[in-house]
CSV table of C-alpha atoms in Angstrom, one decimal:
chain,number,residue,atom,x,y,z
A,1246,MET,CA,12.0,-11.8,15.4
A,1247,THR,CA,12.2,-8.8,12.1
A,1248,HIS,CA,15.6,-9.0,10.0
A,1249,ASN,CA,17.9,-6.3,9.0
A,1250,LEU,CA,16.9,-4.6,5.2
A,1251,ARG,CA,18.1,-3.3,2.3
A,1252,ALA,CA,15.6,-0.8,0.6
A,1253,ASP,CA,16.0,0.2,-2.7
A,1254,THR,CA,14.6,1.5,-6.3
A,1255,ILE,CA,15.3,-0.4,-9.2
A,1256,ALA,CA,14.1,-0.6,-12.1
A,1257,ILE,CA,12.9,-4.4,-13.7
A,1258,THR,CA,11.6,-5.6,-17.1
A,1259,GLY,CA,7.9,-5.2,-17.2
A,1260,ASN,CA,5.3,-6.3,-19.9
A,1261,ASP,CA,6.3,-5.4,-22.9
A,1262,GLY,CA,10.1,-5.9,-22.1
A,1263,ASP,CA,9.4,-2.3,-20.5
A,1264,GLU,CA,11.6,-1.1,-18.5
A,1265,ILE,CA,10.0,0.0,-15.0
A,1266,GLU,CA,10.4,1.6,-11.2
A,1267,ALA,CA,10.2,-1.0,-8.2
A,1268,TYR,CA,11.1,-1.0,-5.5
A,1269,LEU,CA,12.8,-3.7,-3.1
A,1270,ALA,CA,12.9,-4.9,-0.3
A,1271,VAL,CA,15.1,-7.7,1.0
A,1272,PRO,CA,16.6,-9.2,4.3
A,1273,THR,CA,20.0,-9.3,4.9
A,1274,ASP,CA,21.1,-11.9,6.5
A,1275,VAL,CA,18.8,-15.0,6.1
A,1276,GLU,CA,20.8,-17.1,3.1
A,1277,ARG,CA,17.4,-18.6,1.6
A,1278,CYS,CA,13.6,-16.9,1.9
A,1279,GLY,CA,10.9,-17.0,-0.3
A,1280,SER,CA,9.5,-14.1,-2.0
A,1281,ILE,CA,6.3,-11.6,-2.9
A,1282,VAL,CA,4.9,-9.4,-5.2
A,1283,VAL,CA,3.5,-5.7,-3.4
A,1284,ILE,CA,0.9,-4.1,-5.6
A,1285,HIS,CA,-0.2,-0.9,-4.4
A,1286,HIS,CA,-3.9,0.0,-4.0
A,1287,MET,CA,-4.9,2.8,-6.7
A,1288,PRO,CA,-2.9,6.2,-5.0
A,1289,GLY,CA,-0.4,4.5,-5.9
A,1290,TYR,CA,3.6,3.5,-5.6
A,1291,ASP,CA,3.5,5.6,-2.5
A,1292,GLU,CA,5.0,6.0,0.8
A,1293,ALA,CA,2.7,3.6,2.8
A,1294,THR,CA,3.2,0.3,0.8
A,1295,LYS,CA,6.6,1.1,-0.1
A,1296,GLU,CA,7.0,0.8,4.4
A,1297,ILE,CA,4.3,-2.8,4.2
A,1298,THR,CA,7.4,-3.4,1.4
A,1299,ARG,CA,10.1,-3.4,4.1
A,1300,LYS,CA,7.5,-4.8,6.6
A,1301,PHE,CA,7.8,-7.7,4.0
A,1302,ALA,CA,12.0,-7.3,4.3
A,1303,ALA,CA,11.7,-7.5,8.3
A,1304,HIS,CA,9.8,-10.7,8.8
A,1305,GLY,CA,12.0,-12.0,6.7
A,1306,TYR,CA,11.0,-12.4,2.9
A,1307,ALA,CA,12.6,-11.0,0.1
A,1308,ALA,CA,9.7,-8.2,-1.2
A,1309,LEU,CA,8.7,-6.6,-4.7
A,1310,MET,CA,6.3,-3.6,-5.3
A,1311,PRO,CA,6.7,-2.5,-9.0
A,1312,ASN,CA,5.4,1.5,-10.3
A,1313,LEU,CA,2.5,0.1,-12.3
A,1314,TYR,CA,2.1,4.2,-12.9
A,1315,HIS,CA,5.6,4.4,-13.8
A,1316,ARG,CA,4.8,4.6,-17.8
A,1317,GLU,CA,2.8,7.0,-17.2
A,1318,ALA,CA,4.2,9.6,-15.3
A,1319,PRO,CA,8.3,8.7,-14.8
A,1320,GLY,CA,9.2,10.3,-11.9
A,1321,ALA,CA,6.2,12.1,-11.0
A,1322,ALA,CA,5.0,12.1,-6.7
A,1323,PRO,CA,2.7,8.9,-6.7
A,1324,ASP,CA,-0.4,11.3,-5.9
A,1325,ASP,CA,0.2,13.0,-9.3
A,1326,ALA,CA,1.1,10.0,-10.8
A,1327,ALA,CA,-2.1,8.5,-9.9
A,1328,ALA,CA,-4.6,11.3,-11.3
A,1329,VAL,CA,-2.4,10.8,-15.0
A,1330,ALA,CA,-3.4,6.9,-14.7
A,1331,ARG,CA,-7.0,7.7,-13.4
A,1332,ALA,CA,-7.3,9.3,-16.3
A,1333,ASN,CA,-6.6,7.4,-18.5
A,1334,GLY,CA,-8.8,4.7,-17.1
A,1335,GLY,CA,-6.3,2.8,-15.4
A,1336,VAL,CA,-4.0,-0.2,-15.3
A,1337,PRO,CA,-4.8,-2.3,-17.8
A,1338,ASP,CA,-4.9,-6.0,-16.8
A,1339,ASP,CA,-2.8,-7.9,-18.8
A,1340,ARG,CA,-0.4,-4.8,-18.3
A,1341,LEU,CA,-0.5,-5.6,-14.9
A,1342,VAL,CA,-0.1,-8.5,-15.3
A,1343,GLY,CA,3.5,-8.6,-17.2
A,1344,ASP,CA,4.0,-6.8,-14.6
A,1345,VAL,CA,3.7,-8.7,-12.4
A,1346,ALA,CA,5.5,-11.4,-13.7
A,1347,GLY,CA,8.6,-9.1,-14.7
A,1348,ALA,CA,8.9,-9.4,-10.5
A,1349,VAL,CA,8.2,-12.5,-9.4
A,1350,ALA,CA,11.5,-13.2,-12.6
A,1351,HIS,CA,13.6,-11.0,-11.2
A,1352,LEU,CA,12.2,-12.2,-8.0
A,1353,LYS,CA,13.9,-15.7,-8.3
A,1354,SER,CA,16.9,-14.2,-10.0
A,1355,LEU,CA,18.1,-13.6,-6.5
A,1356,PRO,CA,20.4,-15.3,-4.9
A,1357,SER,CA,18.6,-15.8,-1.4
A,1358,SER,CA,15.5,-17.0,-3.4
A,1359,ASN,CA,13.8,-20.4,-2.5
A,1360,GLY,CA,12.3,-20.9,-6.1
A,1361,LYS,CA,9.0,-19.0,-4.1
A,1362,VAL,CA,7.0,-16.6,-4.4
A,1363,ALA,CA,3.5,-15.0,-3.2
A,1364,SER,CA,1.6,-11.5,-4.1
A,1365,ILE,CA,-0.5,-9.5,-1.8
A,1366,GLY,CA,-2.0,-6.7,-2.8
A,1367,TYR,CA,-4.6,-3.7,-1.0
A,1368,CYS,CA,-7.7,-2.3,-2.4
A,1369,SER,CA,-7.8,-2.5,-6.1
A,1370,GLY,CA,-4.7,-4.4,-5.7
A,1371,GLY,CA,-6.0,-7.3,-3.5
A,1372,ARG,CA,-8.7,-7.4,-7.1
A,1373,GLN,CA,-5.2,-7.6,-9.1
A,1374,SER,CA,-3.5,-9.7,-6.7
A,1375,LEU,CA,-5.8,-12.5,-7.2
A,1376,LEU,CA,-6.1,-11.8,-11.3
A,1377,VAL,CA,-2.1,-12.6,-11.3
A,1378,GLY,CA,-2.6,-15.5,-8.8
A,1379,CYS,CA,-4.9,-17.2,-12.0
A,1380,ARG,CA,-3.0,-15.8,-14.8
A,1381,LEU,CA,1.0,-17.0,-13.4
A,1382,PRO,CA,2.7,-19.4,-11.5
A,1383,LEU,CA,2.0,-18.5,-8.5
A,1384,ASP,CA,2.6,-20.5,-4.6
A,1385,ALA,CA,0.0,-18.0,-2.6
A,1386,VAL,CA,-1.8,-15.6,-3.0
A,1387,ILE,CA,-3.6,-12.8,-0.8
A,1388,ASP,CA,-6.3,-10.2,-1.1
A,1389,CYS,CA,-6.6,-7.3,0.9
A,1390,TYR,CA,-10.3,-6.3,0.7
A,1391,GLY,CA,-10.4,-6.0,-3.3
A,1392,ALA,CA,-13.6,-4.8,-4.8
A,1393,PHE,CA,-14.8,-5.9,-8.0
A,1394,ALA,CA,-13.6,-9.8,-7.8
A,1395,VAL,CA,-16.4,-11.0,-8.5
A,1396,VAL,CA,-18.4,-8.0,-10.3
A,1397,ASP,CA,-17.6,-5.6,-12.3
A,1398,SER,CA,-17.0,-1.9,-12.2
A,1399,PRO,CA,-19.7,-0.3,-12.9
A,1400,ALA,CA,-20.1,0.4,-16.5
A,1401,GLU,CA,-20.6,3.7,-17.1
A,1402,SER,CA,-16.8,4.7,-15.3
A,1403,PRO,CA,-14.5,5.5,-17.9
A,1404,VAL,CA,-12.1,3.4,-15.2
A,1405,ARG,CA,-13.1,-0.5,-15.7
A,1406,ALA,CA,-12.1,-4.3,-13.4
A,1407,ARG,CA,-13.6,-7.1,-14.9
A,1408,ALA,CA,-14.6,-9.8,-12.0
A,1409,VAL,CA,-11.6,-12.3,-11.4
A,1410,VAL,CA,-14.2,-15.0,-10.4
A,1411,GLY,CA,-14.9,-16.7,-13.5
A,1412,GLU,CA,-11.0,-17.7,-13.8
A,1413,VAL,CA,-9.7,-18.7,-9.9
A,1414,GLY,CA,-10.2,-22.3,-11.7
A,1415,ASN,CA,-6.2,-21.1,-12.7
A,1416,LEU,CA,-4.9,-20.4,-9.2
A,1417,ARG,CA,-2.0,-23.1,-8.5
A,1418,GLY,CA,-1.3,-22.4,-5.2
A,1419,PRO,CA,-3.9,-21.1,-2.1
A,1420,VAL,CA,-5.3,-17.5,-1.7
A,1421,LEU,CA,-6.0,-15.5,1.9
A,1422,GLY,CA,-8.5,-13.1,1.4
A,1423,LEU,CA,-8.9,-10.4,4.5
A,1424,PHE,CA,-11.8,-8.6,4.7
A,1425,GLY,CA,-13.9,-5.4,6.2
A,1426,ALA,CA,-17.3,-6.7,7.3
A,1427,GLU,CA,-18.8,-3.2,7.1
A,1428,ASP,CA,-17.7,-2.9,3.4
A,1429,GLN,CA,-19.5,-2.7,0.8
A,1430,TYR,CA,-17.1,-2.7,-2.3
A,1431,PRO,CA,-16.3,-6.2,-1.1
A,1432,SER,CA,-19.5,-6.9,0.7
A,1433,PRO,CA,-19.5,-9.6,2.9
A,1434,GLU,CA,-22.3,-11.1,0.2
A,1435,GLN,CA,-20.0,-10.6,-2.1
A,1436,THR,CA,-16.4,-12.3,0.0
A,1437,ARG,CA,-19.5,-15.4,0.2
A,1438,VAL,CA,-19.5,-15.6,-3.4
A,1439,LEU,CA,-16.0,-15.7,-3.8
A,1440,ALA,CA,-15.8,-18.6,-1.3
A,1441,ASP,CA,-18.4,-20.2,-2.5
A,1442,ALA,CA,-16.2,-20.5,-6.3
A,1443,LEU,CA,-13.0,-20.7,-4.2
A,1444,SER,CA,-14.9,-24.1,-2.6
A,1445,ALA,CA,-16.9,-25.4,-6.6
A,1446,ALA,CA,-12.6,-24.8,-8.2
A,1447,GLY,CA,-11.6,-27.3,-5.0
A,1448,LYS,CA,-9.1,-24.3,-3.9
A,1449,GLU,CA,-7.6,-24.3,-1.1
A,1450,PHE,CA,-8.2,-20.6,1.1
A,1451,THR,CA,-8.6,-19.3,4.1
A,1452,PHE,CA,-11.1,-16.1,4.0
A,1453,ARG,CA,-11.1,-13.7,7.8
A,1454,THR,CA,-13.1,-11.4,7.5
A,1455,PHE,CA,-13.4,-8.3,10.7
A,1456,GLU,CA,-15.8,-7.2,12.8
A,1457,GLY,CA,-16.1,-3.7,13.5
A,1458,ALA,CA,-13.5,-2.9,10.2
A,1459,GLY,CA,-13.8,-1.4,6.5
A,1460,HIS,CA,-12.1,-1.1,3.9
A,1461,ALA,CA,-8.4,-0.5,4.2
A,1462,PHE,CA,-8.4,-1.5,7.1
A,1463,PHE,CA,-4.6,-1.3,7.4
A,1464,ASN,CA,-3.6,1.5,6.1
A,1465,VAL,CA,-2.2,3.3,9.7
A,1466,ASP,CA,-2.6,6.7,8.1
A,1467,ARG,CA,-6.0,7.2,6.8
A,1468,PRO,CA,-8.7,6.8,9.5
A,1469,SER,CA,-10.5,4.0,8.4
A,1470,TYR,CA,-6.8,1.6,9.9
A,1471,ARG,CA,-8.4,-0.1,12.6
A,1472,PRO,CA,-5.1,-1.9,14.5
A,1473,GLU,CA,-7.0,-4.7,16.1
A,1474,SER,CA,-7.8,-6.0,12.8
A,1475,ALA,CA,-4.8,-5.0,10.9
A,1476,THR,CA,-2.9,-6.1,14.1
A,1477,GLU,CA,-4.5,-9.7,13.5
A,1478,GLY,CA,-4.8,-9.6,9.7
A,1479,TRP,CA,-0.8,-8.7,9.2
A,1480,ARG,CA,-0.6,-12.3,12.3
A,1481,GLU,CA,-2.5,-13.9,9.4
A,1482,VAL,CA,-0.7,-12.7,6.6
A,1483,PHE,CA,2.7,-14.0,8.0
A,1484,ALA,CA,0.8,-17.1,9.9
A,1485,PHE,CA,0.5,-18.2,5.5
A,1486,LEU,CA,3.8,-17.3,3.7
A,1487,ASP,CA,5.4,-19.8,6.6
A,1488,ARG,CA,3.3,-22.2,5.1
A,1489,THR,CA,3.6,-21.7,1.4
A,1490,VAL,CA,6.5,-19.5,0.3
A,1491,ALA,CA,8.6,-19.9,3.2
B,316,MET,CA,-13.6,0.9,-1.6
B,317,CYS,CA,-12.3,2.3,-4.7
B,318,THR,CA,-14.9,3.1,-6.5
B,319,TYR,CA,-13.5,3.6,-9.8
B,320,GLN,CA,-16.8,6.1,-10.1
B,321,THR,CA,-15.3,8.6,-12.5
B,322,GLU,CA,-15.6,11.4,-14.9
B,323,THR,CA,-13.5,13.1,-17.1
B,324,LEU,CA,-14.0,16.6,-19.7
B,325,ASP,CA,-11.5,18.8,-21.8
B,326,LEU,CA,-11.8,22.5,-19.9
B,327,ARG,CA,-10.1,25.7,-20.6
B,328,ALA,CA,-8.7,27.1,-17.3
B,329,SER,CA,-5.6,27.9,-15.3
B,330,GLY,CA,-4.1,26.7,-12.8
B,331,LYS,CA,-1.8,27.7,-10.0
B,332,THR,CA,1.0,24.6,-9.5
B,333,PRO,CA,4.3,24.5,-7.5
B,334,GLU,CA,5.7,25.6,-11.2
B,335,GLY,CA,3.3,28.6,-11.0
B,336,TRP,CA,0.3,29.2,-13.1
B,337,THR,CA,-0.4,27.7,-16.0
B,338,SER,CA,-2.7,26.1,-19.0
B,339,MET,CA,-5.4,23.5,-17.6
B,340,ARG,CA,-7.0,21.2,-20.1
B,341,THR,CA,-9.1,18.3,-19.0
B,342,ALA,CA,-10.5,17.8,-15.1
B,343,THR,CA,-11.2,13.7,-13.9
B,344,VAL,CA,-14.0,13.7,-11.6
B,345,TYR,CA,-14.6,11.4,-8.6
B,346,PHE,CA,-15.4,10.3,-6.4
B,347,ASP,CA,-13.2,7.5,-4.6
B,348,HIS,CA,-10.1,7.4,-1.6
B,349,PRO,CA,-8.8,10.3,-1.1
B,350,VAL,CA,-4.7,11.3,-0.7
B,351,HIS,CA,-4.8,13.9,1.8
B,352,PHE,CA,-8.3,14.5,3.6
B,353,ALA,CA,-9.5,13.2,6.6
B,354,ALA,CA,-11.8,10.0,5.8
B,355,GLY,CA,-11.6,7.0,3.7
B,356,HIS,CA,-13.7,8.4,0.3
B,357,ALA,CA,-14.3,12.1,-1.1
B,358,LEU,CA,-15.4,13.6,-4.1
B,359,MET,CA,-11.8,14.3,-5.8
B,360,VAL,CA,-11.1,16.8,-8.5
B,361,ASP,CA,-8.2,17.1,-10.2
B,362,VAL,CA,-7.4,19.8,-13.4
B,363,ARG,CA,-4.6,18.8,-15.3
B,364,ASN,CA,-3.1,19.7,-18.4
B,365,PRO,CA,-1.8,16.4,-19.7
B,366,GLU,CA,1.0,17.9,-22.2
B,367,ALA,CA,3.0,20.7,-19.3
B,368,GLY,CA,3.6,16.2,-16.8
B,369,ALA,CA,2.3,14.7,-14.2
B,370,ALA,CA,2.8,17.8,-11.7
B,371,ALA,CA,1.1,19.9,-13.4
B,372,ARG,CA,-2.0,19.3,-12.0
B,373,VAL,CA,-4.7,21.2,-9.5
B,374,ALA,CA,-5.7,18.6,-7.0
B,375,LEU,CA,-9.3,19.1,-4.4
B,376,GLU,CA,-10.7,16.6,-2.1
B,377,MET,CA,-13.1,16.9,-0.4
B,378,ASP,CA,-16.4,15.7,1.7
B,379,ALA,CA,-19.3,15.3,-0.2
B,380,ALA,CA,-21.6,18.4,1.3
B,381,SER,CA,-18.4,21.4,-0.1
B,382,ALA,CA,-18.5,19.1,-3.1
B,383,ARG,CA,-22.0,20.3,-3.4
B,384,ASP,CA,-22.4,23.7,-1.9
B,385,LEU,CA,-18.9,24.4,-4.2
B,386,ALA,CA,-21.1,23.2,-7.7
B,387,GLN,CA,-23.9,24.8,-6.1
B,388,ALA,CA,-21.7,28.2,-5.7
B,389,ILE,CA,-20.2,28.0,-9.0
B,390,LEU,CA,-23.9,27.3,-10.5
B,391,ARG,CA,-25.6,30.7,-9.3
B,392,VAL,CA,-22.2,33.3,-9.1
B,393,LEU,CA,-22.3,32.3,-13.0
B,394,SER,CA,-25.8,32.6,-13.3
B,395,GLN,CA,-25.6,36.4,-11.2
B,396,VAL,CA,-23.8,37.3,-14.4
B,397,PRO,CA,-24.3,38.7,-17.7
B,398,GLU,CA,-24.0,37.0,-21.3
B,399,ASP,CA,-22.0,39.1,-22.7
B,400,LEU,CA,-19.6,38.6,-19.8
B,401,LEU,CA,-19.7,35.2,-20.0
B,402,SER,CA,-18.7,34.8,-23.7
B,403,GLU,CA,-15.8,37.3,-23.1
B,404,ALA,CA,-12.7,34.1,-22.4
B,405,SER,CA,-14.5,32.0,-24.5
């Protein structure tokens, strides 16, 4: 079934006590529910990721997407804000963790919260979802084709992302990873390295690598969209949330 | 993938934005996910004036072949212009 929902742009307290913009979608016909923080991709706090946020509410979860580029360009169009963030070197990891911690606190303060919170991120957000799972007390983590989880991004680029694999021993909840077999960042070999690290750390995880799919196969408005992989991926996501935070 | 592959540079230019013509100060060149161009990845150029706000931006997204053609056309045109004209606006 799908739920009735309400979606609003709100302000939350992020890293260092900063007030940042966020998009909140909540089911309105449930008394208690689990929650999820949605981490947007590098192109930003955009319409497509807001639609994803609402989809979680329609499936019975309170979902909150912080605008990770709010400080760079408050009130700007998402693509303009993303351009500023990139030119400034991207989102620092510590600031990201602080912003997601603020989102988690906000979700837990909702009257409908059952106290459990997951994270999900796409593309650059996939790595960031894994990172926050290592540094915050999250009950579950979903990584959708996050690059640079096991290797650092190119050293010569001013936009940096450092590998997260060394921190996976700190994960407190299970991990769901969804990847494309034709993706090179992360490549199937890199996801195997991540899986080996999770196994070595004794962490519970489920990885699915979809044949015929590359990067960003969930993006319905982009040529990378692969309907069969995305449909099956969404089924995996909701089955995972049902057993971890519902 | 998000390539993160990015270069930034300062420049002297003017660009036409939704608010009209304005001075431009920086450019960011990268190969990553486009917002509008129908491909998984594209060569992107953001020409910006950071002091004038996020919307003071002229953006281009194109495939690699177009980017190379454009870059070569710029260099070809510049190579054909008399030297004294090249320094005129500096």
